[in-house]
Amino acid sequence: MKEWFGSAAICINEDKEVLMVKSINSETWAIPSGGIEQGETPEECCIREVKEETGYDIVIEDSLFIKEAEVKGYSVKTYYFKVKKIGESEGINDPDNNIVDAGWKSLRDIKRIQHAYPEDLEVLEEFLK
C-alpha cells in the first residue's frame, strides 16, 4: 500500500478560537494541513502549510499525536501539532490554490460548521474548553 505523510496544526488564539481553512468547491472546514515534502520534517511541513494556507507565521508548541487512517488505498499518517501564531496574517498564498478562506472559529462555530474531518471535532473541543 502506498503511504502518505502529512502534518496538521491546531492553532488557538487568545480568544479561544481555532484557526481553520475552507477548500475550494467545498462547504467544509478543516485545520490547516498538508503533505510532507521530500526532505522536510513533520514540523517544517506544519509551519509551511500554515503559512501557505492562512498567511500566519507560527511556532510549534507541542507535538500532539499521529492520526493513522486508510484513505483511497493509501496508508495515511498525519502528525498533529499545537502551534502558536506570530503576528498577523499576510494572506493566503496557497501554491495548490485549494484554500479559499481562512478564519478563526469559536467553540460555538465549530459545533455548527461542516467538518472535512469530523473526527477532529472532539480534539478541537478539548482545546477550546
Tab-separated table of N, CA, C and O in Angstrom:
chain	number	residue	atom	x	y	z
A	1	MET	N	0.845	-1.203	0.000
A	1	MET	CA	0.000	0.000	0.000
A	1	MET	C	0.882	1.255	0.000
A	1	MET	O	1.879	1.317	0.690
A	2	LYS	N	0.480	2.217	-0.782
A	2	LYS	CA	1.222	3.481	-0.816
A	2	LYS	C	1.035	4.218	0.503
A	2	LYS	O	-0.005	4.096	1.143
A	3	GLU	N	2.054	4.985	0.854
A	3	GLU	CA	1.975	5.752	2.101
A	3	GLU	C	1.921	7.247	1.799
A	3	GLU	O	2.493	7.707	0.811
A	4	TRP	N	1.231	7.973	2.646
A	4	TRP	CA	1.180	9.437	2.549
A	4	TRP	C	1.378	9.975	3.957
A	4	TRP	O	0.752	9.506	4.910
A	5	PHE	N	2.276	10.947	4.060
A	5	PHE	CA	2.559	11.556	5.362
A	5	PHE	C	2.212	13.039	5.308
A	5	PHE	O	2.512	13.711	4.323
A	6	GLY	N	1.596	13.519	6.369
A	6	GLY	CA	1.232	14.926	6.411
A	6	GLY	C	1.336	15.488	7.809
A	6	GLY	O	1.613	14.769	8.774
A	7	SER	N	1.110	16.792	7.893
A	7	SER	CA	1.101	17.483	9.179
A	7	SER	C	-0.143	18.351	9.263
A	7	SER	O	-0.640	18.839	8.240
A	8	ALA	N	-0.616	18.542	10.495
A	8	ALA	CA	-1.789	19.369	10.742
A	8	ALA	C	-1.534	20.238	11.968
A	8	ALA	O	-0.838	19.825	12.889
A	9	ALA	N	-2.106	21.445	11.951
A	9	ALA	CA	-1.835	22.417	13.007
A	9	ALA	C	-3.107	22.795	13.757
A	9	ALA	O	-4.102	23.184	13.149
A	10	ILE	N	-3.036	22.672	15.076
A	10	ILE	CA	-4.110	23.204	15.923
A	10	ILE	C	-3.590	24.503	16.521
A	10	ILE	O	-2.668	24.503	17.330
A	11	CYS	N	-4.175	25.597	16.036
A	11	CYS	CA	-3.726	26.933	16.445
A	11	CYS	C	-4.887	27.632	17.139
A	11	CYS	O	-5.925	27.877	16.533
A	12	ILE	N	-4.703	27.922	18.424
A	12	ILE	CA	-5.747	28.576	19.222
A	12	ILE	C	-5.279	29.998	19.568
A	12	ILE	O	-4.141	30.185	19.990
A	13	ASN	N	-6.163	30.980	19.352
A	13	ASN	CA	-5.772	32.360	19.685
A	13	ASN	C	-6.196	32.734	21.108
A	13	ASN	O	-6.762	31.921	21.837
A	14	GLU	N	-5.911	33.981	21.463
A	14	GLU	CA	-6.175	34.427	22.838
A	14	GLU	C	-7.671	34.493	23.146
A	14	GLU	O	-8.084	34.546	24.300
A	15	ASP	N	-8.507	34.466	22.111
A	15	ASP	CA	-9.958	34.481	22.317
A	15	ASP	C	-10.555	33.077	22.310
A	15	ASP	O	-11.767	32.917	22.150
A	16	LYS	N	-9.705	32.062	22.461
A	16	LYS	CA	-10.173	30.669	22.458
A	16	LYS	C	-10.884	30.336	21.141
A	16	LYS	O	-11.989	29.787	21.139
A	17	GLU	N	-10.268	30.708	20.043
A	17	GLU	CA	-10.776	30.357	18.719
A	17	GLU	C	-9.699	29.564	17.994
A	17	GLU	O	-8.514	29.802	18.210
A	18	VAL	N	-10.138	28.647	17.149
A	18	VAL	CA	-9.194	27.803	16.415
A	18	VAL	C	-9.108	28.270	14.959
A	18	VAL	O	-10.108	28.661	14.364
A	19	LEU	N	-7.900	28.237	14.419
A	19	LEU	CA	-7.658	28.654	13.041
A	19	LEU	C	-8.070	27.530	12.102
A	19	LEU	O	-7.585	26.402	12.221
A	20	MET	N	-8.989	27.846	11.175
A	20	MET	CA	-9.468	26.829	10.240
A	20	MET	C	-9.479	27.363	8.816
A	20	MET	O	-9.490	28.578	8.599
A	21	VAL	N	-9.466	26.440	7.864
A	21	VAL	CA	-9.446	26.824	6.448
A	21	VAL	C	-10.549	26.088	5.694
A	21	VAL	O	-10.975	25.010	6.084
A	22	LYS	N	-10.991	26.725	4.605
A	22	LYS	CA	-12.036	26.159	3.763
A	22	LYS	C	-11.473	25.949	2.366
A	22	LYS	O	-10.843	26.842	1.806
A	23	SER	N	-11.694	24.753	1.834
A	23	SER	CA	-11.187	24.421	0.499
A	23	SER	C	-12.144	24.884	-0.592
A	23	SER	O	-13.333	25.086	-0.357
A	24	ILE	N	-11.572	25.005	-1.783
A	24	ILE	CA	-12.344	25.395	-2.955
A	24	ILE	C	-13.419	24.337	-3.226
A	24	ILE	O	-13.221	23.157	-2.952
A	25	ASN	N	-14.567	24.782	-3.732
A	25	ASN	CA	-15.678	23.888	-4.088
A	25	ASN	C	-16.124	23.003	-2.924
A	25	ASN	O	-16.477	21.843	-3.127
A	26	SER	N	-16.069	23.547	-1.719
A	26	SER	CA	-16.456	22.754	-0.560
A	26	SER	C	-17.063	23.663	0.491
A	26	SER	O	-16.689	24.821	0.611
A	27	GLU	N	-18.011	23.127	1.241
A	27	GLU	CA	-18.587	23.890	2.356
A	27	GLU	C	-17.971	23.455	3.674
A	27	GLU	O	-18.406	23.876	4.732
A	28	THR	N	-16.978	22.577	3.610
A	28	THR	CA	-16.406	22.055	4.851
A	28	THR	C	-15.151	22.821	5.261
A	28	THR	O	-14.436	23.356	4.418
A	29	TRP	N	-14.915	22.826	6.553
A	29	TRP	CA	-13.746	23.474	7.136
A	29	TRP	C	-12.829	22.423	7.748
A	29	TRP	O	-13.275	21.346	8.132
A	30	ALA	N	-11.552	22.757	7.855
A	30	ALA	CA	-10.579	21.866	8.482
A	30	ALA	C	-9.451	22.707	9.065
A	30	ALA	O	-9.280	23.870	8.700
A	31	ILE	N	-8.682	22.088	9.960
A	31	ILE	CA	-7.488	22.786	10.427
A	31	ILE	C	-6.456	22.755	9.304
A	31	ILE	O	-6.502	21.875	8.447
A	32	PRO	N	-5.532	23.736	9.275
A	32	PRO	CA	-4.517	23.762	8.211
A	32	PRO	C	-3.687	22.477	8.231
A	32	PRO	O	-3.253	22.032	9.293
A	33	SER	N	-3.494	21.887	7.053
A	33	SER	CA	-2.724	20.657	6.977
A	33	SER	C	-2.260	20.428	5.542
A	33	SER	O	-2.754	21.073	4.621
A	34	GLY	N	-1.330	19.508	5.396
A	34	GLY	CA	-0.868	19.191	4.049
A	34	GLY	C	0.220	18.144	4.076
A	34	GLY	O	0.646	17.698	5.143
A	35	GLY	N	0.643	17.760	2.898
A	35	GLY	CA	1.611	16.679	2.747
A	35	GLY	C	3.042	17.111	2.998
A	35	GLY	O	3.446	18.222	2.668
A	36	ILE	N	3.790	16.195	3.591
A	36	ILE	CA	5.207	16.431	3.861
A	36	ILE	C	5.991	16.256	2.561
A	36	ILE	O	5.845	15.247	1.871
A	37	GLU	N	6.798	17.248	2.234
A	37	GLU	CA	7.597	17.205	1.007
A	37	GLU	C	8.933	16.522	1.257
A	37	GLU	O	9.381	16.391	2.399
A	38	GLN	N	9.553	16.113	0.165
A	38	GLN	CA	10.852	15.445	0.224
A	38	GLN	C	11.839	16.261	1.068
A	38	GLN	O	12.002	17.453	0.862
A	39	GLY	N	12.479	15.598	2.041
A	39	GLY	CA	13.497	16.275	2.847
A	39	GLY	C	12.961	17.153	3.960
A	39	GLY	O	13.722	17.825	4.649
A	40	GLU	N	11.648	17.173	4.130
A	40	GLU	CA	11.019	18.030	5.137
A	40	GLU	C	10.697	17.218	6.391
A	40	GLU	O	10.298	16.065	6.292
A	41	THR	N	10.853	17.824	7.550
A	41	THR	CA	10.393	17.173	8.780
A	41	THR	C	8.896	17.470	8.933
A	41	THR	O	8.387	18.435	8.336
A	42	PRO	N	8.199	16.676	9.752
A	42	PRO	CA	6.786	16.989	10.004
A	42	PRO	C	6.595	18.412	10.543
A	42	PRO	O	5.641	19.095	10.183
A	43	GLU	N	7.548	18.850	11.377
A	43	GLU	CA	7.464	20.204	11.951
A	43	GLU	C	7.598	21.269	10.862
A	43	GLU	O	6.841	22.242	10.837
A	44	GLU	N	8.565	21.088	9.966
A	44	GLU	CA	8.768	22.054	8.876
A	44	GLU	C	7.550	22.102	7.959
A	44	GLU	O	7.136	23.174	7.515
A	45	CYS	N	6.976	20.931	7.703
A	45	CYS	CA	5.770	20.850	6.875
A	45	CYS	C	4.633	21.634	7.523
A	45	CYS	O	3.934	22.400	6.863
A	46	CYS	N	4.468	21.441	8.817
A	46	CYS	CA	3.403	22.110	9.554
A	46	CYS	C	3.527	23.628	9.445
A	46	CYS	O	2.568	24.331	9.121
A	47	ILE	N	4.728	24.130	9.664
A	47	ILE	CA	4.992	25.574	9.607
A	47	ILE	C	4.708	26.110	8.197
A	47	ILE	O	4.064	27.149	8.032
A	48	ARG	N	5.168	25.379	7.186
A	48	ARG	CA	4.971	25.811	5.787
A	48	ARG	C	3.499	25.797	5.404
A	48	ARG	O	2.990	26.756	4.795
A	49	GLU	N	2.807	24.733	5.746
A	49	GLU	CA	1.398	24.616	5.358
A	49	GLU	C	0.541	25.714	5.999
A	49	GLU	O	-0.332	26.280	5.345
A	50	VAL	N	0.783	25.998	7.278
A	50	VAL	CA	0.001	27.052	7.937
A	50	VAL	C	0.257	28.396	7.244
A	50	VAL	O	-0.663	29.158	6.981
A	51	LYS	N	1.513	28.660	6.912
A	51	LYS	CA	1.868	29.911	6.241
A	51	LYS	C	1.164	30.003	4.880
A	51	LYS	O	0.575	31.034	4.544
A	52	GLU	N	1.226	28.906	4.104
A	52	GLU	CA	0.615	28.922	2.774
A	52	GLU	C	-0.904	29.079	2.847
A	52	GLU	O	-1.495	29.837	2.086
A	53	GLU	N	-1.514	28.342	3.772
A	53	GLU	CA	-2.971	28.272	3.796
A	53	GLU	C	-3.637	29.407	4.560
A	53	GLU	O	-4.810	29.690	4.336
A	54	THR	N	-2.893	30.052	5.475
A	54	THR	CA	-3.515	31.101	6.301
A	54	THR	C	-2.751	32.419	6.310
A	54	THR	O	-3.280	33.438	6.733
A	55	GLY	N	-1.491	32.397	5.895
A	55	GLY	CA	-0.675	33.607	5.937
A	55	GLY	C	-0.009	33.869	7.273
A	55	GLY	O	0.718	34.848	7.430
A	56	TYR	N	-0.235	32.997	8.262
A	56	TYR	CA	0.363	33.210	9.577
A	56	TYR	C	1.703	32.494	9.719
A	56	TYR	O	1.847	31.345	9.292
A	57	ASP	N	2.655	33.194	10.351
A	57	ASP	CA	3.865	32.530	10.830
A	57	ASP	C	3.512	31.904	12.170
A	57	ASP	O	2.771	32.495	12.961
A	58	ILE	N	4.061	30.715	12.417
A	58	ILE	CA	3.746	30.027	13.667
A	58	ILE	C	5.001	29.460	14.308
A	58	ILE	O	6.026	29.306	13.645
A	59	VAL	N	4.893	29.158	15.588
A	59	VAL	CA	5.900	28.340	16.274
A	59	VAL	C	5.178	27.112	16.808
A	59	VAL	O	4.009	27.180	17.192
A	60	ILE	N	5.867	25.998	16.802
A	60	ILE	CA	5.283	24.763	17.311
A	60	ILE	C	5.480	24.703	18.821
A	60	ILE	O	6.585	24.886	19.316
A	61	GLU	N	4.390	24.505	19.535
A	61	GLU	CA	4.445	24.440	20.995
A	61	GLU	C	4.501	23.006	21.489
A	61	GLU	O	5.102	22.725	22.513
A	62	ASP	N	3.836	22.105	20.754
A	62	ASP	CA	3.731	20.746	21.263
A	62	ASP	C	3.420	19.781	20.126
A	62	ASP	O	2.672	20.108	19.211
A	63	SER	N	4.013	18.595	20.213
A	63	SER	CA	3.661	17.519	19.296
A	63	SER	C	2.553	16.726	19.977
A	63	SER	O	2.709	16.297	21.116
A	64	LEU	N	1.403	16.565	19.313
A	64	LEU	CA	0.224	16.008	19.970
A	64	LEU	C	0.067	14.506	19.756
A	64	LEU	O	0.124	13.734	20.687
A	65	PHE	N	-0.154	14.095	18.530
A	65	PHE	CA	-0.363	12.679	18.230
A	65	PHE	C	-0.257	12.480	16.726
A	65	PHE	O	-0.168	13.444	15.968
A	66	ILE	N	-0.271	11.230	16.314
A	66	ILE	CA	-0.267	10.906	14.893
A	66	ILE	C	-1.585	10.213	14.579
A	66	ILE	O	-1.947	9.230	15.221
A	67	LYS	N	-2.306	10.769	13.623
A	67	LYS	CA	-3.571	10.158	13.207
A	67	LYS	C	-3.272	9.215	12.050
A	67	LYS	O	-2.658	9.620	11.066
A	68	GLU	N	-3.690	7.965	12.200
A	68	GLU	CA	-3.459	6.991	11.138
A	68	GLU	C	-4.797	6.585	10.540
A	68	GLU	O	-5.760	6.336	11.264
A	69	ALA	N	-4.847	6.558	9.220
A	69	ALA	CA	-6.090	6.210	8.542
A	69	ALA	C	-5.761	5.556	7.201
A	69	ALA	O	-4.623	5.617	6.729
A	70	GLU	N	-6.774	4.946	6.621
A	70	GLU	CA	-6.623	4.431	5.274
A	70	GLU	C	-7.574	5.214	4.384
A	70	GLU	O	-8.769	5.244	4.645
A	71	VAL	N	-7.018	5.900	3.401
A	71	VAL	CA	-7.834	6.741	2.532
A	71	VAL	C	-7.533	6.407	1.082
A	71	VAL	O	-6.391	6.556	0.634
A	72	LYS	N	-8.558	5.979	0.366
A	72	LYS	CA	-8.433	5.710	-1.075
A	72	LYS	C	-7.199	4.872	-1.406
A	72	LYS	O	-6.422	5.211	-2.304
A	73	GLY	N	-6.990	3.795	-0.657
A	73	GLY	CA	-5.878	2.904	-0.944
A	73	GLY	C	-4.528	3.374	-0.431
A	73	GLY	O	-3.503	2.769	-0.721
A	74	TYR	N	-4.517	4.468	0.305
A	74	TYR	CA	-3.274	4.976	0.900
A	74	TYR	C	-3.279	4.741	2.398
A	74	TYR	O	-4.320	4.870	3.049
A	75	SER	N	-2.107	4.420	2.923
A	75	SER	CA	-1.915	4.420	4.363
A	75	SER	C	-1.497	5.844	4.735
A	75	SER	O	-0.438	6.311	4.325
A	76	VAL	N	-2.341	6.537	5.469
A	76	VAL	CA	-2.151	7.956	5.758
A	76	VAL	C	-1.734	8.164	7.216
A	76	VAL	O	-2.382	7.662	8.125
A	77	LYS	N	-0.641	8.900	7.382
A	77	LYS	CA	-0.204	9.277	8.731
A	77	LYS	C	-0.103	10.796	8.787
A	77	LYS	O	0.644	11.398	8.016
A	78	THR	N	-0.844	11.387	9.698
A	78	THR	CA	-0.822	12.839	9.839
A	78	THR	C	-0.332	13.198	11.239
A	78	THR	O	-0.903	12.752	12.235
A	79	TYR	N	0.723	13.996	11.276
A	79	TYR	CA	1.295	14.464	12.544
A	79	TYR	C	0.547	15.719	12.986
A	79	TYR	O	0.500	16.699	12.241
A	80	TYR	N	-0.010	15.687	14.196
A	80	TYR	CA	-0.742	16.838	14.725
A	80	TYR	C	0.146	17.620	15.690
A	80	TYR	O	0.785	17.029	16.552
A	81	PHE	N	0.125	18.940	15.511
A	81	PHE	CA	0.907	19.813	16.382
A	81	PHE	C	0.029	20.916	16.956
A	81	PHE	O	-0.873	21.408	16.286
A	82	LYS	N	0.342	21.301	18.197
A	82	LYS	CA	-0.255	22.518	18.754
A	82	LYS	C	0.713	23.639	18.433
A	82	LYS	O	1.916	23.524	18.695
A	83	VAL	N	0.192	24.693	17.813
A	83	VAL	CA	1.060	25.778	17.361
A	83	VAL	C	0.524	27.120	17.847
A	83	VAL	O	-0.631	27.245	18.257
A	84	LYS	N	1.406	28.112	17.792
A	84	LYS	CA	1.037	29.463	18.205
A	84	LYS	C	1.374	30.425	17.074
A	84	LYS	O	2.467	30.338	16.503
A	85	LYS	N	0.437	31.315	16.767
A	85	LYS	CA	0.703	32.263	15.678
A	85	LYS	C	1.600	33.400	16.158
A	85	LYS	O	1.603	33.754	17.327
A	86	ILE	N	2.364	33.937	15.216
A	86	ILE	CA	3.205	35.102	15.490
A	86	ILE	C	2.731	36.216	14.567
A	86	ILE	O	2.712	36.039	13.352
A	87	GLY	N	2.323	37.331	15.146
A	87	GLY	CA	1.941	38.473	14.311
A	87	GLY	C	0.635	38.256	13.573
A	87	GLY	O	-0.198	37.446	13.963
A	88	GLU	N	0.496	38.997	12.479
A	88	GLU	CA	-0.754	38.973	11.727
A	88	GLU	C	-0.585	38.204	10.425
A	88	GLU	O	0.521	37.957	9.967
A	89	SER	N	-1.703	37.855	9.816
A	89	SER	CA	-1.676	37.085	8.572
A	89	SER	C	-1.247	37.955	7.400
A	89	SER	O	-1.662	39.107	7.283
A	90	GLU	N	-0.423	37.376	6.539
A	90	GLU	CA	-0.028	38.071	5.305
A	90	GLU	C	-0.926	37.637	4.143
A	90	GLU	O	-0.651	37.936	2.990
A	91	GLY	N	-1.984	36.909	4.467
A	91	GLY	CA	-2.930	36.491	3.439
A	91	GLY	C	-2.622	35.091	2.927
A	91	GLY	O	-1.500	34.614	3.008
A	92	ILE	N	-3.640	34.466	2.376
A	92	ILE	CA	-3.499	33.103	1.863
A	92	ILE	C	-2.589	33.123	0.637
A	92	ILE	O	-2.743	33.965	-0.246
A	93	ASN	N	-1.626	32.203	0.624
A	93	ASN	CA	-0.719	32.109	-0.518
A	93	ASN	C	-0.496	30.625	-0.807
A	93	ASN	O	0.594	30.105	-0.671
A	94	ASP	N	-1.583	29.958	-1.168
A	94	ASP	CA	-1.561	28.509	-1.340
A	94	ASP	C	-1.148	28.157	-2.765
A	94	ASP	O	-1.875	28.437	-3.702
A	95	PRO	N	0.040	27.556	-2.930
A	95	PRO	CA	0.510	27.238	-4.285
A	95	PRO	C	-0.400	26.246	-5.012
A	95	PRO	O	-0.454	26.224	-6.233
A	96	ASP	N	-1.159	25.453	-4.237
A	96	ASP	CA	-2.073	24.489	-4.856
A	96	ASP	C	-3.436	25.117	-5.187
A	96	ASP	O	-4.281	24.490	-5.819
A	97	ASN	N	-3.627	26.356	-4.738
A	97	ASN	CA	-4.895	27.062	-4.959
A	97	ASN	C	-6.119	26.268	-4.485
A	97	ASN	O	-7.169	26.297	-5.105
A	98	ASN	N	-5.954	25.571	-3.372
A	98	ASN	CA	-7.066	24.795	-2.806
A	98	ASN	C	-7.844	25.583	-1.765
A	98	ASN	O	-9.022	25.339	-1.560
A	99	ILE	N	-7.150	26.505	-1.099
A	99	ILE	CA	-7.755	27.177	0.058
A	99	ILE	C	-8.373	28.504	-0.370
A	99	ILE	O	-7.710	29.344	-0.963
A	100	VAL	N	-9.658	28.684	-0.074
A	100	VAL	CA	-10.343	29.919	-0.459
A	100	VAL	C	-10.648	30.828	0.723
A	100	VAL	O	-10.937	31.994	0.542
A	101	ASP	N	-10.574	30.272	1.932
A	101	ASP	CA	-10.895	31.094	3.088
A	101	ASP	C	-10.184	30.543	4.314
A	101	ASP	O	-9.961	29.343	4.425
A	102	ALA	N	-9.810	31.445	5.210
A	102	ALA	CA	-9.226	31.049	6.491
A	102	ALA	C	-9.896	31.911	7.547
A	102	ALA	O	-10.195	33.074	7.299
A	103	GLY	N	-10.145	31.334	8.702
A	103	GLY	CA	-10.803	32.123	9.734
A	103	GLY	C	-10.694	31.492	11.101
A	103	GLY	O	-10.332	30.326	11.242
A	104	TRP	N	-11.010	32.305	12.104
A	104	TRP	CA	-10.968	31.852	13.499
A	104	TRP	C	-12.366	31.413	13.902
A	104	TRP	O	-13.327	32.146	13.727
A	105	LYS	N	-12.451	30.215	14.463
A	105	LYS	CA	-13.754	29.630	14.817
A	105	LYS	C	-13.825	29.367	16.319
A	105	LYS	O	-12.922	28.745	16.880
A	106	SER	N	-14.907	29.828	16.919
A	106	SER	CA	-15.126	29.603	18.355
A	106	SER	C	-15.692	28.199	18.565
A	106	SER	O	-16.054	27.507	17.607
A	107	LEU	N	-15.801	27.802	19.818
A	107	LEU	CA	-16.378	26.507	20.151
A	107	LEU	C	-17.794	26.411	19.578
A	107	LEU	O	-18.189	25.389	19.021
A	108	ARG	N	-18.542	27.504	19.677
A	108	ARG	CA	-19.902	27.526	19.140
A	108	ARG	C	-19.878	27.331	17.618
A	108	ARG	O	-20.667	26.573	17.062
A	109	ASP	N	-18.936	28.026	16.959
A	109	ASP	CA	-18.800	27.899	15.498
A	109	ASP	C	-18.504	26.459	15.084
A	109	ASP	O	-19.107	25.944	14.148
A	110	ILE	N	-17.536	25.844	15.771
A	110	ILE	CA	-17.110	24.517	15.310
A	110	ILE	C	-18.182	23.455	15.520
A	110	ILE	O	-18.164	22.418	14.871
A	111	LYS	N	-19.136	23.734	16.395
A	111	LYS	CA	-20.250	22.796	16.562
A	111	LYS	C	-21.272	22.972	15.432
A	111	LYS	O	-22.075	22.084	15.174
A	112	ARG	N	-21.230	24.108	14.764
A	112	ARG	CA	-22.198	24.424	13.704
A	112	ARG	C	-21.712	24.106	12.297
A	112	ARG	O	-22.500	23.734	11.447
A	113	ILE	N	-20.431	24.340	12.053
A	113	ILE	CA	-19.915	24.196	10.693
A	113	ILE	C	-19.783	22.737	10.268
A	113	ILE	O	-19.775	21.846	11.102
A	114	GLN	N	-19.674	22.533	8.964
A	114	GLN	CA	-19.398	21.198	8.434
A	114	GLN	C	-17.892	20.970	8.461
A	114	GLN	O	-17.122	21.842	8.082
A	115	HIS	N	-17.507	19.776	8.894
A	115	HIS	CA	-16.092	19.458	9.019
A	115	HIS	C	-15.627	18.520	7.926
A	115	HIS	O	-16.281	17.515	7.641
A	116	ALA	N	-14.488	18.833	7.332
A	116	ALA	CA	-13.883	17.930	6.352
A	116	ALA	C	-13.430	16.652	7.044
A	116	ALA	O	-13.450	15.575	6.455
A	117	TYR	N	-13.000	16.790	8.300
A	117	TYR	CA	-12.548	15.639	9.095
A	117	TYR	C	-13.307	15.625	10.416
A	117	TYR	O	-12.816	16.141	11.419
A	118	PRO	N	-14.511	15.048	10.415
A	118	PRO	CA	-15.363	15.096	11.617
A	118	PRO	C	-14.684	14.530	12.856
A	118	PRO	O	-14.987	14.951	13.978
A	119	GLU	N	-13.736	13.616	12.642
A	119	GLU	CA	-13.046	13.019	13.803
A	119	GLU	C	-12.191	14.049	14.548
A	119	GLU	O	-11.812	13.829	15.695
A	120	ASP	N	-11.872	15.174	13.916
A	120	ASP	CA	-11.077	16.217	14.586
A	120	ASP	C	-11.902	17.044	15.566
A	120	ASP	O	-11.353	17.726	16.427
A	121	LEU	N	-13.212	16.988	15.436
A	121	LEU	CA	-14.075	17.860	16.237
A	121	LEU	C	-13.844	17.673	17.735
A	121	LEU	O	-13.694	18.644	18.474
A	122	GLU	N	-13.781	16.431	18.153
A	122	GLU	CA	-13.587	16.118	19.573
A	122	GLU	C	-12.282	16.715	20.098
A	122	GLU	O	-12.224	17.268	21.193
A	123	VAL	N	-11.224	16.576	19.302
A	123	VAL	CA	-9.900	17.101	19.682
A	123	VAL	C	-9.981	18.618	19.832
A	123	VAL	O	-9.500	19.192	20.813
A	124	LEU	N	-10.607	19.268	18.859
A	124	LEU	CA	-10.720	20.734	18.888
A	124	LEU	C	-11.540	21.199	20.093
A	124	LEU	O	-11.191	22.179	20.757
A	125	GLU	N	-12.616	20.488	20.387
A	125	GLU	CA	-13.447	20.856	21.530
A	125	GLU	C	-12.637	20.838	22.819
A	125	GLU	O	-12.794	21.726	23.667
A	126	GLU	N	-11.776	19.844	22.956
A	126	GLU	CA	-10.926	19.749	24.152
A	126	GLU	C	-10.087	21.007	24.329
A	126	GLU	O	-9.942	21.529	25.437
A	127	PHE	N	-9.518	21.488	23.230
A	127	PHE	CA	-8.621	22.649	23.293
A	127	PHE	C	-9.394	23.953	23.531
A	127	PHE	O	-8.838	24.916	24.041
A	128	LEU	N	-10.653	23.987	23.138
A	128	LEU	CA	-11.414	25.234	23.227
A	128	LEU	C	-12.202	25.364	24.530
A	128	LEU	O	-12.787	26.391	24.799
A	129	LYS	N	-12.202	24.306	25.315
A	129	LYS	CA	-12.976	24.350	26.569
A	129	LYS	C	-12.329	25.283	27.573
A	129	LYS	O	-11.125	25.406	27.605
